[in-house]
Amino acid sequence: MPLDTIYLTRHGHRLSWTIDFRTGTYRAQFPTPTGNPADPALTSHGVRQSHELAEHIAGPEFHPKPLRIYSSPFYRCLQTIQPSVEELKRISAESGKSQPNGQIGSIDRHAELDVRIENGLGEWFGATDFFDHPPHPNAEIMSTHFPTLLTEASQTYKPLLIPSRRGETIAQLHNRVATTLEGIIADIDAEVSALEAELPPDQRTSKSVLICAHAAPLIAMGRALTGHMPHDSSEEDFNVFTAGLSTFKRRRASTPSAVQSGDQHESSSEEALAEGTTFIRASGSVPQWRNGRGVGGGWDCVANGDCSFLSGGAERGWHFDGEEAFNTGPMAPPSEPPANVAVTKL
């Protein structure tokens, strides 16, 4: 059976950075592991959240456990899922073939638990036309920090796309993650189909994927999966608390669900991806995901930002608050209004 469950989690509580919107200069609050000022590590509280997330995912009642694991390339995301991945690998190694495939709480015998770095899931930076945002860390660098997550074999994975370093509008972000999710779902469907081709129907089990990313992309992912884009992007529809977990189930029917308010129009401008977006494996064509369609046939959110397993509960929620435009620097026209100074995400 194809992929039927998607888990989305946000990185844990992290350290901060600042940006001088006049020059585009980023500065880290503390030194970062990769030297990239926009790539900070978790705080001690964020590390605790990552272990609580791992205990939840590895628990016997959490099912189906991930068949594949994807992450934004940033340090805080890999650091957040590191305990989960290591615990899943431990359970898989210890159980071996002793647990029947599909048993509640078991790990699928076809699971590949090395993390796939997907730049298309990366952080959102606001649009600018006079400086470049910091680059995404690459898998080679991150493998030195996370050797248990990124083995040599896992580095054969090629990302679908790399976002523009000149940032994106809110509409472009939504289309970028929709394009990425469409590719991820198609990849896993093909892999599962090949794995189960010789299995009788009663041995074909439920399949899931775990994705770790950032607040803004995760909200956009919820909208791309369900196909519901509100008129006002600041609407608080999908919860993205630190280390919280949302669950999406694939719709059985391929027809779109009922169109909700705000879904009716798909203009060509909304379909555009930011100039400078680099396509590695993605076709460059944005899927038609609005109007209740959703990518990959559409998905329903059955758990929205669950934090019941976190000792601190729901923390550090976030929502869009207008464009994070940076076109107010020395090259911006005198008529340009001041930049939105709230340019970092908690």
PDB file of N, CA, C and O in Angstrom, residues 275-304:
ATOM      1  N   GLU A 275      12.688  33.542  -8.009  1.00  0.00           N
ATOM      2  CA  GLU A 275      13.789  33.515  -8.964  1.00  0.00           C
ATOM      3  C   GLU A 275      15.066  33.089  -8.238  1.00  0.00           C
ATOM      4  O   GLU A 275      15.357  33.556  -7.144  1.00  0.00           O
ATOM      5  N   GLY A 276      15.798  32.181  -8.825  1.00  0.00           N
ATOM      6  CA  GLY A 276      16.998  31.659  -8.189  1.00  0.00           C
ATOM      7  C   GLY A 276      16.778  30.320  -7.520  1.00  0.00           C
ATOM      8  O   GLY A 276      17.736  29.710  -7.051  1.00  0.00           O
ATOM      9  N   THR A 277      15.525  29.842  -7.466  1.00  0.00           N
ATOM     10  CA  THR A 277      15.269  28.490  -6.972  1.00  0.00           C
ATOM     11  C   THR A 277      15.950  27.496  -7.912  1.00  0.00           C
ATOM     12  O   THR A 277      15.786  27.576  -9.130  1.00  0.00           O
ATOM     13  N   THR A 278      16.728  26.589  -7.345  1.00  0.00           N
ATOM     14  CA  THR A 278      17.485  25.631  -8.155  1.00  0.00           C
ATOM     15  C   THR A 278      16.807  24.270  -8.112  1.00  0.00           C
ATOM     16  O   THR A 278      16.592  23.718  -7.030  1.00  0.00           O
ATOM     17  N   PHE A 279      16.493  23.732  -9.263  1.00  0.00           N
ATOM     18  CA  PHE A 279      15.823  22.437  -9.346  1.00  0.00           C
ATOM     19  C   PHE A 279      16.865  21.345  -9.555  1.00  0.00           C
ATOM     20  O   PHE A 279      17.588  21.346 -10.555  1.00  0.00           O
ATOM     21  N   ILE A 280      16.937  20.424  -8.612  1.00  0.00           N
ATOM     22  CA  ILE A 280      17.858  19.297  -8.716  1.00  0.00           C
ATOM     23  C   ILE A 280      17.142  18.097  -9.322  1.00  0.00           C
ATOM     24  O   ILE A 280      17.565  17.548 -10.335  1.00  0.00           O
ATOM     25  N   ARG A 281      16.028  17.702  -8.710  1.00  0.00           N
ATOM     26  CA  ARG A 281      15.230  16.608  -9.251  1.00  0.00           C
ATOM     27  C   ARG A 281      13.795  17.021  -9.535  1.00  0.00           C
ATOM     28  O   ARG A 281      13.100  16.377 -10.303  1.00  0.00           O
ATOM     29  N   ALA A 282      13.325  18.093  -8.894  1.00  0.00           N
ATOM     30  CA  ALA A 282      11.957  18.561  -9.136  1.00  0.00           C
ATOM     31  C   ALA A 282      11.841  19.091 -10.563  1.00  0.00           C
ATOM     32  O   ALA A 282      12.810  19.604 -11.132  1.00  0.00           O
ATOM     33  N   SER A 283      10.649  18.990 -11.118  1.00  0.00           N
ATOM     34  CA  SER A 283      10.436  19.383 -12.508  1.00  0.00           C
ATOM     35  C   SER A 283      10.423  20.892 -12.700  1.00  0.00           C
ATOM     36  O   SER A 283      10.614  21.392 -13.806  1.00  0.00           O
ATOM     37  N   GLY A 284      10.171  21.631 -11.627  1.00  0.00           N
ATOM     38  CA  GLY A 284      10.035  23.081 -11.746  1.00  0.00           C
ATOM     39  C   GLY A 284       8.604  23.509 -11.972  1.00  0.00           C
ATOM     40  O   GLY A 284       8.308  24.698 -12.036  1.00  0.00           O
ATOM     41  N   SER A 285       7.704  22.553 -12.079  1.00  0.00           N
ATOM     42  CA  SER A 285       6.286  22.836 -12.251  1.00  0.00           C
ATOM     43  C   SER A 285       5.575  22.707 -10.912  1.00  0.00           C
ATOM     44  O   SER A 285       5.618  21.655 -10.279  1.00  0.00           O
ATOM     45  N   VAL A 286       4.940  23.784 -10.474  1.00  0.00           N
ATOM     46  CA  VAL A 286       4.250  23.774  -9.182  1.00  0.00           C
ATOM     47  C   VAL A 286       2.944  22.985  -9.296  1.00  0.00           C
ATOM     48  O   VAL A 286       2.144  23.228 -10.200  1.00  0.00           O
ATOM     49  N   PRO A 287       2.699  22.019  -8.420  1.00  0.00           N
ATOM     50  CA  PRO A 287       1.442  21.256  -8.494  1.00  0.00           C
ATOM     51  C   PRO A 287       0.238  22.126  -8.159  1.00  0.00           C
ATOM     52  O   PRO A 287       0.342  23.104  -7.424  1.00  0.00           O
ATOM     53  N   GLN A 288      -0.897  21.773  -8.712  1.00  0.00           N
ATOM     54  CA  GLN A 288      -2.146  22.465  -8.403  1.00  0.00           C
ATOM     55  C   GLN A 288      -2.690  21.903  -7.088  1.00  0.00           C
ATOM     56  O   GLN A 288      -3.372  20.886  -7.066  1.00  0.00           O
ATOM     57  N   TRP A 289      -2.354  22.578  -5.980  1.00  0.00           N
ATOM     58  CA  TRP A 289      -2.666  22.011  -4.670  1.00  0.00           C
ATOM     59  C   TRP A 289      -3.799  22.733  -3.962  1.00  0.00           C
ATOM     60  O   TRP A 289      -4.399  22.184  -3.025  1.00  0.00           O
ATOM     61  N   ARG A 290      -4.126  23.955  -4.383  1.00  0.00           N
ATOM     62  CA  ARG A 290      -5.175  24.704  -3.688  1.00  0.00           C
ATOM     63  C   ARG A 290      -6.560  24.169  -4.056  1.00  0.00           C
ATOM     64  O   ARG A 290      -6.689  23.131  -4.664  1.00  0.00           O
ATOM     65  N   ASN A 291      -7.578  24.904  -3.618  1.00  0.00           N
ATOM     66  CA  ASN A 291      -8.970  24.521  -3.895  1.00  0.00           C
ATOM     67  C   ASN A 291      -9.323  23.152  -3.330  1.00  0.00           C
ATOM     68  O   ASN A 291     -10.123  22.405  -3.897  1.00  0.00           O
ATOM     69  N   GLY A 292      -8.700  22.795  -2.200  1.00  0.00           N
ATOM     70  CA  GLY A 292      -9.023  21.546  -1.537  1.00  0.00           C
ATOM     71  C   GLY A 292      -8.358  20.323  -2.133  1.00  0.00           C
ATOM     72  O   GLY A 292      -8.599  19.214  -1.675  1.00  0.00           O
ATOM     73  N   ARG A 293      -7.521  20.500  -3.165  1.00  0.00           N
ATOM     74  CA  ARG A 293      -6.900  19.344  -3.808  1.00  0.00           C
ATOM     75  C   ARG A 293      -5.864  18.693  -2.901  1.00  0.00           C
ATOM     76  O   ARG A 293      -5.934  17.519  -2.603  1.00  0.00           O
ATOM     77  N   GLY A 294      -4.873  19.478  -2.510  1.00  0.00           N
ATOM     78  CA  GLY A 294      -3.767  18.936  -1.741  1.00  0.00           C
ATOM     79  C   GLY A 294      -2.807  18.172  -2.631  1.00  0.00           C
ATOM     80  O   GLY A 294      -3.177  17.652  -3.682  1.00  0.00           O
ATOM     81  N   VAL A 295      -1.556  18.123  -2.241  1.00  0.00           N
ATOM     82  CA  VAL A 295      -0.556  17.381  -3.009  1.00  0.00           C
ATOM     83  C   VAL A 295      -0.723  15.882  -2.778  1.00  0.00           C
ATOM     84  O   VAL A 295      -1.252  15.451  -1.751  1.00  0.00           O
ATOM     85  N   GLY A 296      -0.292  15.095  -3.740  1.00  0.00           N
ATOM     86  CA  GLY A 296      -0.340  13.645  -3.583  1.00  0.00           C
ATOM     87  C   GLY A 296      -1.728  13.081  -3.377  1.00  0.00           C
ATOM     88  O   GLY A 296      -1.888  12.047  -2.724  1.00  0.00           O
ATOM     89  N   GLY A 297      -2.741  13.752  -3.916  1.00  0.00           N
ATOM     90  CA  GLY A 297      -4.113  13.266  -3.783  1.00  0.00           C
ATOM     91  C   GLY A 297      -4.871  13.835  -2.602  1.00  0.00           C
ATOM     92  O   GLY A 297      -6.068  13.609  -2.458  1.00  0.00           O
ATOM     93  N   GLY A 298      -4.172  14.598  -1.726  1.00  0.00           N
ATOM     94  CA  GLY A 298      -4.841  15.248  -0.607  1.00  0.00           C
ATOM     95  C   GLY A 298      -4.739  14.474   0.698  1.00  0.00           C
ATOM     96  O   GLY A 298      -4.719  13.241   0.701  1.00  0.00           O
ATOM     97  N   TRP A 299      -4.664  15.218   1.804  1.00  0.00           N
ATOM     98  CA  TRP A 299      -4.462  14.637   3.128  1.00  0.00           C
ATOM     99  C   TRP A 299      -5.352  15.363   4.131  1.00  0.00           C
ATOM    100  O   TRP A 299      -5.677  16.539   3.961  1.00  0.00           O
ATOM    101  N   ASP A 300      -5.706  14.668   5.197  1.00  0.00           N
ATOM    102  CA  ASP A 300      -6.491  15.257   6.284  1.00  0.00           C
ATOM    103  C   ASP A 300      -5.639  15.319   7.542  1.00  0.00           C
ATOM    104  O   ASP A 300      -4.943  14.349   7.872  1.00  0.00           O
ATOM    105  N   CYS A 301      -5.721  16.436   8.236  1.00  0.00           N
ATOM    106  CA  CYS A 301      -4.980  16.596   9.486  1.00  0.00           C
ATOM    107  C   CYS A 301      -5.779  15.946  10.615  1.00  0.00           C
ATOM    108  O   CYS A 301      -6.897  16.363  10.914  1.00  0.00           O
ATOM    109  N   VAL A 302      -5.201  14.927  11.231  1.00  0.00           N
ATOM    110  CA  VAL A 302      -5.905  14.213  12.309  1.00  0.00           C
ATOM    111  C   VAL A 302      -5.304  14.524  13.686  1.00  0.00           C
ATOM    112  O   VAL A 302      -5.881  14.142  14.707  1.00  0.00           O
ATOM    113  N   ALA A 303      -4.157  15.172  13.711  1.00  0.00           N
ATOM    114  CA  ALA A 303      -3.564  15.639  14.974  1.00  0.00           C
ATOM    115  C   ALA A 303      -2.801  16.909  14.661  1.00  0.00           C
ATOM    116  O   ALA A 303      -1.842  16.894  13.881  1.00  0.00           O
ATOM    117  N   ASN A 304      -3.231  18.023  15.235  1.00  0.00           N
ATOM    118  CA  ASN A 304      -2.700  19.340  14.891  1.00  0.00           C
ATOM    119  C   ASN A 304      -1.817  19.871  16.015  1.00  0.00           C
ATOM    120  O   ASN A 304      -2.303  20.396  17.006  1.00  0.00           O
TER     121      ASN A 304
END
